């Protein structure tokens, strides 16, 4: 079975960093082997150098996308780490509605813009949408849009289709919410249209320049920057801070910190949760 030599590790780790920012230190040779071996076999390549040469000359980008799908860790679950969703329910959404009602009055549908950056297969997006529906009940009074983006086309395809296996549903979705918000079909559970309609999914590399027509009230960027270099993290959080509304909220992963990376943002605490806001 082909293994990755030191020279091949160097080629691949540089290439992977250049296409998605994921940084692999020299202890991660096994990751290249286990995750890229199926692609090596699929393309009939004899070793990792052959595969590298084949991927580099594929100007259709098809091979690059397959490498990204293979190398990314798309681990996620519904209501992952629960405290960000309690934060949404008990603080962020009530505060936002209060502020928007004061500034816009009661007559108009209140806009709420949310971005799940690196949303993987969509569980973070649908967990957020379900919290909003449970809390606000009549969604016609609000103009809610939840954008989910991820670099993996495979992840975005599943997120967009909104179908989950029993195993995926068992990871975080209660039986009550499952019957209320999902429809069972032959292959799993599919999100109902009322919740699906709140979301829009797009492929996007967070390390490429981005701009949006409107600022976001809430940005989730959880468990992706852990794979990036300090330099790429700094670039990412600075860019996210520019996409955040002046009174918006940034939520990062429970084991992550942006201390020293983005002076524009300050940490705030609510019960068990930390979130970030722009300094006044
Ligand atoms: C571990 S998952 C986190 C999913 C979700 N945010 C959560 O916390 O449950 C990391 C996701 O980051 C995505 N990712 C990795 N590099 C990325 C990049 N440069 N731009 C956008 N997404 C990226 C991967 O495809 C993967 O779906």
Coordinates of N, CA, C and O and ligand atoms in Angstrom, one line a residue, residues 19-22 68 72-77 80 116-121 124 149-152 155 204-207 221-224 226-228, ligand 1:
X19 N -5.1 25.7 -1.0 CA -6.5 25.6 -1.5 C -7.5 25.8 -0.4 O -8.7 26.2 -0.7
X20 N -7.2 25.6 0.9 CA -8.3 25.7 1.9 C -7.8 26.2 3.2 O -8.6 26.4 4.1
X21 N -6.5 26.5 3.4 CA -6.0 27.1 4.6 C -5.7 26.0 5.7 O -5.2 26.3 6.7
X22 N -6.1 24.8 5.4 CA -5.9 23.7 6.5 C -4.4 23.5 6.6 O -3.7 23.3 5.6
X68 N -10.5 18.7 -1.5 CA -11.1 19.5 -0.4 C -12.2 18.6 0.3 O -12.2 18.5 1.5
X72 N -11.2 17.8 4.3 CA -11.9 18.5 5.4 C -12.5 17.6 6.4 O -13.1 16.6 6.1
X73 N -12.5 18.1 7.7 CA -13.2 17.3 8.8 C -14.5 18.0 8.9 O -14.6 19.2 9.4
X74 N -15.6 17.3 8.6 CA -16.9 18.0 8.6 C -17.8 17.6 9.8 O -19.0 17.7 9.8
X75 N -17.1 17.2 10.8 CA -17.7 16.8 12.1 C -18.7 17.9 12.6 O -18.2 19.1 12.7
X76 N -19.9 17.6 12.8 CA -20.9 18.6 13.3 C -22.0 17.8 13.9 O -22.1 16.6 13.8
X77 N -22.9 18.5 14.6 CA -24.2 17.9 15.1 C -25.2 18.9 15.3 O -24.9 20.1 15.4
X80 N -24.9 21.6 18.5 CA -23.6 21.3 19.0 C -23.2 22.2 20.2 O -23.2 23.4 20.0
X116 N -23.8 31.3 9.1 CA -23.1 30.2 9.6 C -21.9 30.0 8.7 O -22.1 29.4 7.6
X117 N -20.8 30.5 9.1 CA -19.6 30.4 8.2 C -18.9 29.1 8.5 O -18.5 28.8 9.7
X118 N -18.7 28.2 7.5 CA -18.2 26.8 7.7 C -19.3 26.0 8.4 O -19.1 25.5 9.5
X119 N -20.5 25.9 7.7 CA -21.7 25.3 8.3 C -21.7 23.8 8.1 O -22.6 23.1 8.6
X120 N -20.7 23.2 7.4 CA -20.6 21.8 7.2 C -21.9 21.3 6.5 O -22.4 22.0 5.6
X121 N -22.5 20.3 7.1 CA -23.7 19.7 6.4 C -25.0 20.3 6.9 O -26.1 19.8 6.6
X124 N -25.9 23.3 12.0 CA -25.8 24.5 12.8 C -26.9 25.5 12.2 O -27.6 26.2 13.0
X149 N -22.5 28.8 4.6 CA -21.4 28.6 3.6 C -20.4 27.6 4.1 O -20.2 27.4 5.3
X150 N -19.8 26.9 3.2 CA -18.7 26.0 3.5 C -17.9 25.8 2.2 O -18.4 25.9 1.1
X151 N -16.6 25.4 2.4 CA -15.7 25.2 1.3 C -16.0 23.8 0.6 O -15.7 23.7 -0.6
X152 N -16.6 22.9 1.3 CA -16.9 21.6 0.7 C -18.2 21.5 0.0 O -19.3 21.7 0.5
X155 N -20.5 19.0 1.4 CA -21.2 19.4 2.6 C -22.4 20.3 2.2 O -23.5 20.2 2.8
X204 N -18.2 28.4 -0.3 CA -17.3 29.6 -0.1 C -16.1 29.3 0.7 O -16.2 28.6 1.7
X205 N -14.9 29.8 0.3 CA -13.7 29.6 1.0 C -13.5 30.9 1.9 O -13.4 32.0 1.4
X206 N -13.5 30.7 3.2 CA -13.4 31.8 4.1 C -12.1 32.6 4.0 O -12.0 33.7 4.6
X207 N -11.1 32.0 3.4 CA -9.8 32.7 3.3 C -9.6 33.4 2.0 O -8.6 34.0 1.7
X221 N -18.9 31.2 13.6 CA -17.8 30.7 12.9 C -17.1 29.7 13.9 O -16.2 30.1 14.6
X222 N -17.6 28.5 13.9 CA -17.2 27.6 15.0 C -16.4 26.4 14.4 O -16.8 25.8 13.4
X223 N -15.3 26.0 15.1 CA -14.6 24.8 14.8 C -14.1 24.7 13.4 O -14.0 23.6 12.8
X224 N -13.7 25.8 12.8 CA -13.0 25.8 11.5 C -11.6 26.5 11.6 O -10.6 25.9 11.1
X226 N -9.7 26.4 13.9 CA -8.7 25.5 14.6 C -7.8 24.9 13.7 O -6.7 24.4 14.0
X227 N -8.2 24.8 12.4 CA -7.3 24.1 11.4 C -6.4 25.1 10.7 O -5.6 24.7 9.9
X228 N -6.5 26.4 11.0 CA -5.7 27.4 10.3 C -4.5 27.9 11.1 O -4.4 27.8 12.3
Ligands
LIG1 C1 -15.5 20.7 12.0 S1 -16.6 21.4 10.8 C2 -17.5 22.6 11.8 C3 -18.9 22.7 11.4 C4 -19.8 23.6 12.3 N1 -19.4 25.0 12.2 C5 -19.8 23.1 13.7 O1 -19.1 23.7 14.5 O2 -20.4 22.1 14.0 C6 -15.4 22.4 9.9 C7 -16.0 22.8 8.5 O3 -15.1 23.8 8.0 C8 -15.0 23.7 6.6 N2 -13.8 24.4 6.1 C9 -12.5 24.1 6.2 N3 -11.8 25.0 5.6 C10 -12.6 26.0 5.2 C11 -12.4 27.2 4.5 N4 -11.1 27.6 4.1 N5 -13.4 27.9 4.1 C12 -14.7 27.5 4.5 N6 -15.0 26.4 5.1 C13 -13.9 25.6 5.5 C14 -15.0 22.2 6.4 O4 -15.4 21.8 5.1 C15 -16.0 21.7 7.5 O5 -17.3 21.5 7.0

